[in-house]
Every structure is written in C-alpha cells, then in structure tokens.
C-alpha cells in the first residue's frame, strides 16, 4: 500500500534533517513506543497498536485488540537528493510487514517543503481481515506519524 502527501514547515532544511534523521527523535512520532534501542542510524522499537476497531467485527479476534510489534529499521540522509529514507520491517503474532518512508526536502526562504511517500507491505494472517481494513489501519497510523512530525517541526520554528 502506498500513501503520499506533502506539507511545509517554517524551519530551515538543516533543522528538518537534524530532527528526522535521528532515530531517537523519529521514534517519538511512532505511537505507543515502549522500548527503543539505537545503534547509529539503526534502531529497534517495540510499540503497541490498538487494533480493536478493526478486529472487533471478527469472532475470536479479540486477542488482536492490542498488537505488540517489534520493529527494526534504519534512517539515512542523501544530501545530493535531499532525501531522508526510513526503512525496516516488523512483526507481531501472525503478522509481518515492511515499510519504507521517503521524505524529499526542498527549502525556500527558510521554509522547508516535505514531499513524503510511504510504502507498506503486510503478510501473514492479517491479510484475512481484508485489504480495505488493512489499508484503513495502516493509513491511520501513517497519518498519526506524519501529524506528529509536522507538530515537532512546528515546535522547532518557535
């Protein structure tokens, strides 16, 4: 599943790079992180997703209401293309996924425009819940991460 969008922040590009290429800072925008381990640009997260509104319709799926996820990823920045890349994979009971996030930065007069694109691939029995439900769940979580990134960047402008 691919999602994309863009937004602008009244912050210089260098500050955006500093904030978003740091795994400790990026992880603050991942919902419900309970544990983080960072080694350079590589990081491991444990976080929880409330999936009750997606799984509640399925008899016997109530144990999936809070999904504990293990995720390993990396962050890199290419100055030649002004792109921050975040990629990795995760798993939970019966679910595996991979995600790549690309943030292309362009600056004009102290304002940075961020064109973002994310690609999420899910495998395992989660696909049994249907593509539209999986897309909704992933979309809401990606939206939450992007909203948090916007807020964190706006707070840098103050």
mmCIF file of C-alpha atoms in Angstrom:
data_model
loop_
_atom_site.group_PDB
_atom_site.id
_atom_site.type_symbol
_atom_site.label_atom_id
_atom_site.label_comp_id
_atom_site.label_asym_id
_atom_site.label_seq_id
_atom_site.Cartn_x
_atom_site.Cartn_y
_atom_site.Cartn_z
ATOM 1 C CA UNK A 1 0.000 0.000 0.000
ATOM 2 C CA UNK A 2 1.357 3.406 -0.966
ATOM 3 C CA UNK A 3 0.456 6.719 0.638
ATOM 4 C CA UNK A 4 1.888 10.121 -0.153
ATOM 5 C CA UNK A 5 1.451 13.783 0.579
ATOM 6 C CA UNK A 6 3.316 16.951 1.373
ATOM 7 C CA UNK A 7 3.461 19.758 3.879
ATOM 8 C CA UNK A 8 5.624 22.777 4.649
ATOM 9 C CA UNK A 9 7.288 23.824 7.880
ATOM 10 C CA UNK A 10 8.728 27.222 8.756
ATOM 11 C CA UNK A 11 12.044 25.587 9.593
ATOM 12 C CA UNK A 12 15.333 25.524 7.704
ATOM 13 C CA UNK A 13 16.132 22.280 5.914
ATOM 14 C CA UNK A 14 19.167 21.575 8.132
ATOM 15 C CA UNK A 15 16.927 21.540 11.220
ATOM 16 C CA UNK A 16 14.481 19.178 9.488
ATOM 17 C CA UNK A 17 17.343 16.828 8.612
ATOM 18 C CA UNK A 18 18.719 17.029 12.156
ATOM 19 C CA UNK A 19 15.349 16.142 13.669
ATOM 20 C CA UNK A 20 14.119 13.475 11.264
ATOM 21 C CA UNK A 21 17.380 11.628 10.625
ATOM 22 C CA UNK A 22 17.795 10.950 14.343
ATOM 23 C CA UNK A 23 16.156 7.620 15.330
ATOM 24 C CA UNK A 24 15.558 8.845 18.900
ATOM 25 C CA UNK A 25 13.647 11.864 17.603
ATOM 26 C CA UNK A 26 11.769 9.986 14.855
ATOM 27 C CA UNK A 27 10.623 7.316 17.332
ATOM 28 C CA UNK A 28 8.806 9.999 19.343
ATOM 29 C CA UNK A 29 6.294 10.076 16.478
ATOM 30 C CA UNK A 30 5.636 6.333 16.469
ATOM 31 C CA UNK A 31 2.544 5.648 18.595
ATOM 32 C CA UNK A 32 2.866 3.852 21.927
ATOM 33 C CA UNK A 33 6.607 3.102 21.890
ATOM 34 C CA UNK A 34 7.562 1.091 24.960
ATOM 35 C CA UNK A 35 11.217 0.441 24.113
ATOM 36 C CA UNK A 36 13.866 1.823 21.774
ATOM 37 C CA UNK A 37 17.431 0.776 21.104
ATOM 38 C CA UNK A 38 19.629 2.876 18.808
ATOM 39 C CA UNK A 39 22.955 1.982 17.214
ATOM 40 C CA UNK A 40 23.994 4.807 14.885
ATOM 41 C CA UNK A 41 21.376 5.091 12.159
ATOM 42 C CA UNK A 42 19.873 1.678 13.024
ATOM 43 C CA UNK A 43 17.159 1.269 15.614
ATOM 44 C CA UNK A 44 14.848 -1.302 17.178
ATOM 45 C CA UNK A 45 11.429 -0.387 18.536
ATOM 46 C CA UNK A 46 8.722 -2.130 20.472
ATOM 47 C CA UNK A 47 5.348 -0.470 20.219
ATOM 48 C CA UNK A 48 1.672 -1.236 20.516
ATOM 49 C CA UNK A 49 -1.176 -0.601 18.088
ATOM 50 C CA UNK A 50 -4.794 -0.589 19.233
ATOM 51 C CA UNK A 51 -6.499 -2.647 16.546
ATOM 52 C CA UNK A 52 -9.781 -3.235 18.385
ATOM 53 C CA UNK A 53 -11.849 -1.163 15.973
ATOM 54 C CA UNK A 54 -10.553 -3.271 13.079
ATOM 55 C CA UNK A 55 -10.688 -6.724 14.670
ATOM 56 C CA UNK A 56 -13.823 -6.318 16.802
ATOM 57 C CA UNK A 57 -16.026 -7.449 13.923
ATOM 58 C CA UNK A 58 -14.355 -10.841 13.764
ATOM 59 C CA UNK A 59 -15.442 -13.504 16.217
ATOM 60 C CA UNK A 60 -12.474 -14.824 18.129
ATOM 61 C CA UNK A 61 -10.158 -11.984 17.103
ATOM 62 C CA UNK A 62 -10.454 -10.004 20.345
ATOM 63 C CA UNK A 63 -6.932 -11.078 21.341
ATOM 64 C CA UNK A 64 -5.734 -8.850 18.493
ATOM 65 C CA UNK A 65 -7.124 -5.687 20.092
ATOM 66 C CA UNK A 66 -3.664 -4.576 21.258
ATOM 67 C CA UNK A 67 -0.934 -5.718 18.925
ATOM 68 C CA UNK A 68 2.620 -5.647 20.297
ATOM 69 C CA UNK A 69 5.046 -5.024 17.465
ATOM 70 C CA UNK A 70 8.810 -5.487 17.193
ATOM 71 C CA UNK A 71 10.369 -3.291 14.509
ATOM 72 C CA UNK A 72 13.936 -2.926 13.213
ATOM 73 C CA UNK A 73 14.811 -0.080 10.902
ATOM 74 C CA UNK A 74 17.355 2.407 9.692
ATOM 75 C CA UNK A 75 17.416 6.072 8.744
ATOM 76 C CA UNK A 76 19.662 7.645 6.131
ATOM 77 C CA UNK A 77 20.007 11.059 4.522
ATOM 78 C CA UNK A 78 21.227 11.717 1.000
ATOM 79 C CA UNK A 79 22.393 15.322 0.658
ATOM 80 C CA UNK A 80 22.615 15.006 -3.143
ATOM 81 C CA UNK A 81 18.882 14.248 -3.437
ATOM 82 C CA UNK A 82 17.833 15.976 -0.183
ATOM 83 C CA UNK A 83 16.037 12.784 0.825
ATOM 84 C CA UNK A 84 15.601 11.180 4.231
ATOM 85 C CA UNK A 85 14.876 7.455 3.924
ATOM 86 C CA UNK A 86 13.428 5.401 6.752
ATOM 87 C CA UNK A 87 13.004 1.687 6.162
ATOM 88 C CA UNK A 88 12.622 -1.526 8.058
ATOM 89 C CA UNK A 89 10.454 -4.425 8.991
ATOM 90 C CA UNK A 90 8.414 -5.610 11.889
ATOM 91 C CA UNK A 91 6.417 -8.483 13.226
ATOM 92 C CA UNK A 92 3.710 -9.402 15.685
ATOM 93 C CA UNK A 93 1.783 -12.606 16.254
ATOM 94 C CA UNK A 94 0.928 -13.851 12.756
ATOM 95 C CA UNK A 95 1.839 -10.571 11.066
ATOM 96 C CA UNK A 96 4.934 -9.441 9.203
ATOM 97 C CA UNK A 97 5.342 -6.096 7.496
ATOM 98 C CA UNK A 98 7.895 -3.916 5.802
ATOM 99 C CA UNK A 99 7.766 -0.171 5.434
ATOM 100 C CA UNK A 100 9.752 2.435 3.569
ATOM 101 C CA UNK A 101 9.278 6.157 4.053
ATOM 102 C CA UNK A 102 10.843 8.713 1.757
ATOM 103 C CA UNK A 103 10.933 12.405 2.730
ATOM 104 C CA UNK A 104 12.155 14.703 -0.054
ATOM 105 C CA UNK A 105 13.094 18.150 1.262
ATOM 106 C CA UNK A 106 13.212 21.460 -0.577
ATOM 107 C CA UNK A 107 13.879 24.828 1.049
ATOM 108 C CA UNK A 108 12.845 28.310 0.042
ATOM 109 C CA UNK A 109 13.263 31.422 2.218
ATOM 110 C CA UNK A 110 13.629 29.475 5.465
ATOM 111 C CA UNK A 111 10.594 27.265 4.812
ATOM 112 C CA UNK A 112 11.064 23.586 4.052
ATOM 113 C CA UNK A 113 8.618 21.658 1.916
ATOM 114 C CA UNK A 114 8.460 17.945 2.681
ATOM 115 C CA UNK A 115 7.114 15.618 -0.010
ATOM 116 C CA UNK A 116 6.592 12.254 1.653
ATOM 117 C CA UNK A 117 5.789 8.809 0.354
ATOM 118 C CA UNK A 118 5.376 5.582 2.252
ATOM 119 C CA UNK A 119 5.065 2.022 1.050
ATOM 120 C CA UNK A 120 3.786 -0.645 3.455
ATOM 121 C CA UNK A 121 3.633 -4.370 2.700
ATOM 122 C CA UNK A 122 1.808 -6.710 5.076
ATOM 123 C CA UNK A 123 1.887 -10.501 5.087
ATOM 124 C CA UNK A 124 0.568 -13.196 7.368
ATOM 125 C CA UNK A 125 -2.927 -13.825 8.606
ATOM 126 C CA UNK A 126 -3.605 -10.079 8.967
ATOM 127 C CA UNK A 127 -4.459 -10.148 5.270
ATOM 128 C CA UNK A 128 -7.508 -12.239 6.192
ATOM 129 C CA UNK A 129 -9.088 -9.070 7.579
ATOM 130 C CA UNK A 130 -9.301 -7.686 4.060
ATOM 131 C CA UNK A 131 -7.342 -5.162 2.079
ATOM 132 C CA UNK A 132 -9.631 -2.209 2.804
ATOM 133 C CA UNK A 133 -9.439 -2.774 6.566
ATOM 134 C CA UNK A 134 -5.647 -3.169 6.446
ATOM 135 C CA UNK A 135 -5.353 -0.012 4.329
ATOM 136 C CA UNK A 136 -7.511 1.906 6.805
ATOM 137 C CA UNK A 137 -5.442 0.732 9.774
ATOM 138 C CA UNK A 138 -2.120 1.479 8.075
ATOM 139 C CA UNK A 139 -3.379 4.809 6.740
ATOM 140 C CA UNK A 140 -4.485 5.971 10.179
ATOM 141 C CA UNK A 141 -1.140 5.049 11.731
ATOM 142 C CA UNK A 142 0.856 6.717 8.939
ATOM 143 C CA UNK A 143 -1.344 9.844 9.289
ATOM 144 C CA UNK A 144 -0.650 9.874 13.020
ATOM 145 C CA UNK A 145 3.122 9.697 12.411
ATOM 146 C CA UNK A 146 3.041 12.458 9.757
ATOM 147 C CA UNK A 147 0.894 14.700 12.024
ATOM 148 C CA UNK A 148 3.391 14.238 14.831
ATOM 149 C CA UNK A 149 6.306 15.071 12.517
ATOM 150 C CA UNK A 150 4.523 18.291 11.467
ATOM 151 C CA UNK A 151 3.920 19.281 15.103
ATOM 152 C CA UNK A 152 7.513 18.565 16.101
ATOM 153 C CA UNK A 153 8.812 20.641 13.187
ATOM 154 C CA UNK A 154 6.410 23.495 14.004
ATOM 155 C CA UNK A 155 7.684 23.490 17.593
ATOM 156 C CA UNK A 156 11.233 23.931 16.204
ATOM 157 C CA UNK A 157 10.085 27.127 14.473
ATOM 158 C CA UNK A 158 9.083 28.720 17.783
#
